Tab-separated table of C-alpha atoms in Angstrom:
chain	number	residue	atom	x	y	z
W	236	MET	CA	88.064	1.562	-30.886
W	237	THR	CA	87.869	3.310	-34.189
W	238	ARG	CA	87.349	7.043	-34.633
W	239	THR	CA	83.878	6.402	-36.067
W	240	SER	CA	82.875	4.325	-33.048
W	241	ARG	CA	84.074	7.028	-30.630
W	242	PHE	CA	82.116	9.684	-32.555
W	243	SER	CA	78.941	7.586	-32.482
W	244	ARG	CA	79.260	7.084	-28.724
W	245	VAL	CA	79.696	10.808	-28.027
W	246	LYS	CA	76.714	11.602	-30.224
W	247	ARG	CA	74.509	9.170	-28.261
W	248	ILE	CA	75.608	10.683	-24.937
W	249	SER	CA	74.898	14.244	-26.168
W	250	ARG	CA	71.415	13.305	-27.308
W	251	ALA	CA	70.685	11.728	-23.906
W	252	THR	CA	71.824	14.743	-21.881
W	253	VAL	CA	69.975	17.438	-23.870
W	254	PRO	CA	66.464	16.562	-22.558
W	255	VAL	CA	67.819	16.431	-19.032
W	256	ALA	CA	69.343	19.896	-19.367
W	257	VAL	CA	66.193	21.305	-20.927
W	258	THR	CA	64.016	19.793	-18.202
W	259	ALA	CA	66.249	21.191	-15.455
W	260	ALA	CA	66.253	24.645	-17.068
W	261	ALA	CA	62.456	24.615	-17.395
W	262	ALA	CA	62.026	23.520	-13.789
W	263	PHE	CA	64.351	26.320	-12.658
W	264	ALA	CA	62.429	28.884	-14.695
W	265	LEU	CA	59.079	27.738	-13.291
W	266	ALA	CA	60.404	27.833	-9.746
W	267	ALA	CA	61.741	31.339	-10.260
W	268	CYS	CA	58.450	32.497	-11.778
W	269	GLY	CA	56.446	30.898	-8.990
W	270	GLY	CA	58.662	32.437	-6.330
W	271	GLY	CA	58.393	35.865	-7.917
W	272	GLY	CA	54.598	35.527	-8.125
W	273	ASP	CA	54.317	34.623	-4.440
W	274	ALA	CA	56.532	37.517	-3.438
W	275	GLY	CA	54.622	39.940	-5.605
W	276	HIS	CA	51.290	38.810	-4.124
W	277	GLU	CA	52.375	38.699	-0.513
W	278	GLY	CA	53.968	42.138	-0.512
W	279	PRO	CA	50.935	44.223	-1.502
W	280	HIS	CA	48.593	41.970	0.471
W	281	GLY	CA	50.649	42.438	3.594
W	282	ALA	CA	50.696	46.198	3.091
W	283	ALA	CA	46.950	46.285	2.495
W	284	SER	CA	46.322	44.253	5.619
W	285	ALA	CA	48.475	46.578	7.686
W	286	SER	CA	46.668	49.569	6.261
W	287	ALA	CA	43.256	48.074	6.933
W	288	THR	CA	44.023	47.164	10.533
W	289	THR	CA	45.893	50.310	11.450
W	290	ASP	CA	43.556	52.872	13.026
W	291	PRO	CA	44.792	56.394	12.199
W	292	GLY	CA	42.895	57.709	15.172
W	293	GLY	CA	44.576	55.407	17.654
W	294	PRO	CA	42.598	53.664	20.385
W	295	ALA	CA	40.085	56.527	20.653
W	296	GLY	CA	39.934	57.497	16.992
W	297	LYS	CA	37.745	56.448	14.079
W	298	GLY	CA	37.968	57.029	10.327
W	299	ALA	CA	40.729	58.652	8.394
W	300	GLY	CA	41.781	62.022	7.129
W	301	GLU	CA	39.492	64.953	7.759
W	302	GLN	CA	36.661	62.635	8.854
W	303	ALA	CA	38.747	61.055	11.627
W	304	HIS	CA	37.140	61.644	15.010
W	305	ASN	CA	37.236	60.381	18.564
W	306	ALA	CA	34.954	60.085	21.582
W	307	GLN	CA	35.614	63.690	22.589
W	308	ASP	CA	34.351	64.946	19.206
W	309	VAL	CA	31.135	62.991	19.711
W	310	ALA	CA	30.729	64.281	23.279
W	311	PHE	CA	31.371	67.843	22.107
W	312	ALA	CA	28.670	67.725	19.429
W	313	GLN	CA	26.161	65.864	21.609
W	314	GLY	CA	26.701	68.365	24.430
W	315	MET	CA	26.933	71.584	22.441
W	316	ILE	CA	23.727	70.934	20.471
W	317	PRO	CA	21.407	71.134	23.537
W	318	HIS	CA	23.608	73.898	24.945
W	319	HIS	CA	23.089	75.957	21.788
W	320	ARG	CA	19.388	75.113	21.755
W	321	GLN	CA	18.960	76.664	25.179
W	322	ALA	CA	20.852	79.766	24.069
W	323	LEU	CA	18.453	80.072	21.119
W	324	GLU	CA	15.500	79.619	23.449
W	325	MET	CA	16.784	82.476	25.598
W	326	ALA	CA	17.551	84.693	22.596
W	327	ARG	CA	14.074	84.202	21.136
W	328	LEU	CA	12.537	85.592	24.313
W	329	ALA	CA	14.152	89.000	23.749
W	330	PRO	CA	11.795	90.419	21.092
W	331	GLY	CA	8.844	92.011	22.913
W	332	ARG	CA	10.516	91.734	26.329
W	333	SER	CA	13.808	93.603	26.062
W	334	ALA	CA	13.961	97.358	26.683
W	335	ALA	CA	17.537	97.870	25.490
W	336	PRO	CA	18.323	97.869	21.761
W	337	GLY	CA	21.773	96.472	22.539
W	338	VAL	CA	20.265	93.407	24.201
W	339	ALA	CA	17.824	92.761	21.368
W	340	ASP	CA	20.635	93.115	18.818
W	341	LEU	CA	22.860	90.726	20.769
W	342	ALA	CA	20.066	88.164	20.997
W	343	ALA	CA	19.546	88.306	17.229
W	344	ARG	CA	23.263	87.764	16.604
W	345	ILE	CA	23.371	84.812	18.977
W	346	GLU	CA	20.506	83.160	17.126
W	347	LYS	CA	22.057	83.866	13.731
W	348	ALA	CA	25.399	82.341	14.771
W	349	GLN	CA	24.319	79.316	16.774
W	350	ASP	CA	21.399	77.993	14.742
W	351	PRO	CA	23.629	77.011	11.758
W	352	GLU	CA	26.171	75.497	14.165
W	353	ILE	CA	23.496	73.139	15.466
W	354	THR	CA	22.859	72.023	11.886
W	355	THR	CA	26.576	71.467	11.320
W	356	MET	CA	27.068	69.393	14.472
W	357	THR	CA	23.926	67.381	13.732
W	358	GLY	CA	25.394	66.510	10.339
W	359	TRP	CA	28.605	65.263	11.955
W	360	LEU	CA	26.766	62.988	14.367
W	361	LYS	CA	24.654	61.506	11.573
W	362	ALA	CA	27.754	60.915	9.428
W	363	TRP	CA	29.459	59.177	12.347
W	364	GLY	CA	26.414	57.013	13.102
W	365	GLU	CA	26.008	58.610	16.531
W	366	LYS	CA	22.840	59.661	18.333
W	367	VAL	CA	21.609	63.211	17.773
W	368	PRO	CA	20.110	64.762	20.936
W	369	GLU	CA	16.360	65.162	20.549
W	370	PRO	CA	14.698	68.500	21.329
W	371	THR	CA	12.652	68.099	24.493
W	372	ALA	CA	9.982	70.581	23.392
W	373	SER	CA	9.288	73.282	20.850
W	374	MET	CA	8.177	76.040	23.252
W	375	PRO	CA	10.124	78.269	25.656
W	376	GLY	CA	10.680	76.723	29.060
W	377	MET	CA	11.583	73.306	27.667
W	378	ASP	CA	12.918	70.814	30.171
W	379	HIS	CA	16.728	70.751	30.160
W	380	SER	CA	17.036	68.681	33.334
W	381	ALA	CA	18.853	65.927	31.426
W	382	HIS	CA	21.639	68.437	30.764
W	383	ALA	CA	21.640	70.065	34.207
W	384	GLY	CA	25.237	69.098	34.883
W	385	MET	CA	26.508	70.726	31.703
W	386	PRO	CA	28.578	73.903	32.218
W	387	GLY	CA	26.452	77.048	31.988
W	388	MET	CA	23.091	75.343	31.476
W	389	MET	CA	20.101	77.039	33.107
W	390	GLY	CA	17.537	75.143	35.148
W	391	ALA	CA	13.800	75.095	34.483
W	392	GLN	CA	13.152	77.698	37.205
W	393	ASP	CA	15.712	80.065	35.695
W	394	MET	CA	14.116	79.768	32.261
W	395	ALA	CA	10.614	80.289	33.691
W	396	LYS	CA	11.777	83.408	35.520
W	397	LEU	CA	13.345	84.815	32.343
W	398	GLU	CA	10.194	84.119	30.369
W	399	LYS	CA	8.094	86.115	32.839
W	400	ALA	CA	10.449	89.115	33.029
W	401	THR	CA	10.055	92.264	30.927
W	402	GLY	CA	11.829	95.558	30.349
W	403	ARG	CA	15.012	96.313	32.258
W	404	ALA	CA	14.442	93.352	34.560
W	405	PHE	CA	14.478	91.062	31.537
W	406	ASP	CA	17.621	92.698	30.128
W	407	THR	CA	19.529	92.328	33.390
W	408	LEU	CA	18.438	88.731	33.883
W	409	PHE	CA	19.061	87.830	30.246
W	410	LEU	CA	22.578	89.261	30.250
W	411	THR	CA	23.472	87.694	33.601
W	412	MET	CA	22.235	84.276	32.535
W	413	MET	CA	23.790	84.489	29.079
W	414	VAL	CA	27.206	85.406	30.476
W	415	GLU	CA	27.131	82.241	32.582
W	416	HIS	CA	25.810	80.265	29.628
W	417	HIS	CA	28.590	81.531	27.360
W	418	GLU	CA	31.253	80.782	29.968
W	419	GLY	CA	30.037	77.175	30.030
W	420	ALA	CA	30.182	76.964	26.236
W	421	VAL	CA	33.732	78.316	26.231
W	422	GLU	CA	34.743	75.682	28.781
W	423	MET	CA	33.276	72.917	26.626
W	424	ALA	CA	34.905	74.297	23.491
W	425	GLU	CA	38.307	74.538	25.168
W	426	THR	CA	38.067	70.851	26.058
W	427	GLU	CA	37.297	70.024	22.426
W	428	LYS	CA	40.266	72.072	21.223
W	429	ALA	CA	42.576	70.207	23.608
W	430	GLU	CA	41.232	66.661	23.286
W	431	GLY	CA	39.258	66.433	20.034
W	432	ARG	CA	40.503	64.896	16.792
W	433	HIS	CA	38.005	65.947	14.101
W	434	ALA	CA	39.563	68.990	12.426
W	435	PRO	CA	36.263	70.782	11.593
W	436	ALA	CA	34.990	70.227	15.155
W	437	LYS	CA	38.179	71.653	16.624
W	438	ALA	CA	37.902	74.623	14.261
W	439	LEU	CA	34.296	75.225	15.322
W	440	ALA	CA	35.359	75.017	18.961
W	441	GLY	CA	37.954	77.705	18.288
W	442	ASP	CA	35.306	79.913	16.661
W	443	ILE	CA	33.006	79.433	19.653
W	444	VAL	CA	35.739	80.429	22.083
W	445	THR	CA	36.602	83.578	20.117
W	446	ALA	CA	33.007	84.702	19.448
W	447	GLN	CA	31.582	83.964	22.868
W	448	ARG	CA	34.449	85.510	24.785
W	449	ALA	CA	33.862	88.688	22.782
W	450	GLU	CA	30.141	88.531	23.592
W	451	ILE	CA	30.894	87.976	27.281
W	452	THR	CA	32.914	91.191	27.251
W	453	GLU	CA	30.066	92.962	25.447
W	454	MET	CA	27.443	91.709	27.920
W	455	ASN	CA	29.533	92.650	30.935
W	456	GLY	CA	29.768	96.118	29.434
W	457	LEU	CA	25.976	96.313	29.075
W	458	LEU	CA	25.679	95.214	32.708
W	459	GLY	CA	28.075	97.970	33.766
W	460	ARG	CA	30.672	95.495	34.994
W	461	ASP	CA	33.624	97.118	33.184
């Protein structure tokens, strides 16, 4: 075979193999691109799915961050709202009935502190899609029988007796009942501090414990129990 013939044969072989090489390279590039695209899609999707299905509050928690709450937070708000309402009902009986300036002043402070707290807790329940306890009446002596088992709650007879009392008899009865009422609120707030999840609710519970323990001491002093 001549040199020219050998050269022609090599040239034909080279031309035949070039498309094959190009095709293989293109297929490899597409496979690599496709694999990278799948990996890039699956990674974030998997992370998003994990994030969406993971409950930061655990089995009893709902939401995330500061709005995270659990069943105890709901129970705290739903219980403390009627509890506070009764305290306001008692405090609003003091003007015109109390004989001691210290009792009237205490009643005014109780109303000033607890009325806004009712508004705050009502807002939480609405934000969480939970039921807000309905007031049973708008006049003193409202029926609190539905909450009779709640720590510190007064019965209808107790409230009727307080409403009828005046002067020193009112002051003594008011202070005695309010001490018991406050002790119940402290018990409820301590439970929230220990078992709640919602940070603002736990903070409010801490404020209730501090303020009402101080008022219990004050009322015992007015009763001469020191």
